[in-house]
CSV table of C-alpha atoms in Angstrom, one decimal:
chain,number,residue,atom,x,y,z
Z,1,SER,CA,0.0,0.0,0.0
Z,2,TRP,CA,1.2,3.6,-0.9
Z,3,THR,CA,1.1,6.6,1.0
Z,4,GLY,CA,0.3,8.7,-2.0
Z,5,PHE,CA,1.5,9.5,-5.5
Z,6,VAL,CA,4.1,12.1,-6.7
Z,7,VAL,CA,3.9,13.5,-10.1
Z,8,GLY,CA,6.9,15.4,-11.4
Z,9,ASP,CA,8.8,16.5,-14.4
Z,10,ARG,CA,12.4,16.0,-13.0
Z,11,ILE,CA,14.3,13.2,-11.3
Z,12,THR,CA,14.6,15.3,-8.2
Z,13,ASP,CA,10.9,15.2,-7.8
Z,14,ILE,CA,10.9,11.5,-8.3
Z,15,ILE,CA,13.6,11.0,-5.7
Z,16,ALA,CA,11.9,13.2,-3.3
Z,17,GLY,CA,8.7,11.2,-3.8
Z,18,ALA,CA,10.5,7.9,-3.3
Z,19,ARG,CA,12.0,9.1,-0.2
Z,20,ALA,CA,8.5,10.0,1.2
Z,21,GLY,CA,7.5,6.4,0.3
Z,22,CYS,CA,5.1,7.7,-2.5
Z,23,HIS,CA,4.4,6.0,-5.8
Z,24,THR,CA,6.1,8.2,-8.4
Z,25,VAL,CA,5.3,9.3,-11.9
Z,26,LEU,CA,7.6,11.1,-14.3
Z,27,VAL,CA,5.9,13.5,-16.7
Z,28,GLN,CA,7.9,14.1,-19.9
Z,29,THR,CA,7.5,17.8,-20.2
Z,30,GLY,CA,11.1,18.4,-21.6
Z,31,LYS,CA,12.5,19.3,-18.2
Z,32,HIS,CA,13.1,15.7,-17.6
Z,33,HIS,CA,16.1,16.0,-19.8
Z,34,GLU,CA,17.5,18.9,-17.8
Z,35,GLN,CA,20.2,18.6,-15.0
Z,36,PRO,CA,18.7,17.7,-11.6
Z,37,ILE,CA,18.0,20.4,-9.2
Z,38,GLU,CA,20.8,21.1,-6.7
Z,39,THR,CA,20.2,19.6,-3.3
Z,40,SER,CA,22.2,19.7,-0.2
Z,41,GLU,CA,21.9,15.8,-0.1
Z,42,PRO,CA,23.5,13.5,-2.7
Z,43,LEU,CA,21.0,12.2,-5.2
Z,44,ASP,CA,20.7,8.5,-5.5
Z,45,PRO,CA,21.2,7.6,-9.2
Z,46,THR,CA,19.5,4.3,-8.9
Z,47,VAL,CA,16.1,5.8,-8.1
Z,48,GLN,CA,13.6,5.3,-11.0
Z,49,PRO,CA,10.0,6.5,-11.5
Z,50,ASP,CA,7.4,3.8,-11.0
Z,51,HIS,CA,5.7,5.2,-14.2
Z,52,THR,CA,6.6,7.6,-17.0
Z,53,CYS,CA,4.2,9.2,-19.2
Z,54,ALA,CA,3.8,12.0,-21.6
Z,55,ASP,CA,1.5,14.4,-19.9
Z,56,VAL,CA,-0.5,15.3,-16.8
Z,57,PRO,CA,-3.7,13.8,-18.1
Z,58,ALA,CA,-2.0,10.3,-18.8
Z,59,ALA,CA,-0.5,10.7,-15.3
Z,60,VAL,CA,-3.9,11.0,-13.9
Z,61,ALA,CA,-5.4,8.1,-16.1
Z,62,TRP,CA,-2.6,5.8,-14.8
Z,63,ILE,CA,-3.0,6.9,-11.0
Z,64,LEU,CA,-6.9,6.2,-11.2
Z,65,THR,CA,-6.1,2.9,-12.7
Z,66,GLN,CA,-3.7,2.1,-9.8
Z,67,CYS,CA,-6.1,3.2,-7.2
Z,68,LYS,CA,-9.0,1.0,-8.8
Z,69,ARG,CA,-6.5,-1.9,-8.6
Z,70,GLN,CA,-5.8,-1.2,-5.0
Z,71,LYS,CA,-9.5,-1.4,-4.2
Z,72,VAL,CA,-9.8,-4.6,-6.0
Z,73,GLU,CA,-6.9,-6.5,-4.3
């Protein structure tokens, strides 16, 4: 079970979501190709999003599907 979902367009968003124990979705806005935002803590290069999609509506659709599956299981 997840505590929530984080949708972001940079790997630093995904890392923050993973650290918070959330399911993560990377939206390919173009910023996902940019350098990570500088942080005071080292970034974990092994963190990957749970799902990647083209835009926010696709992210919402995927999240709703995951929520429906959680209710069924």
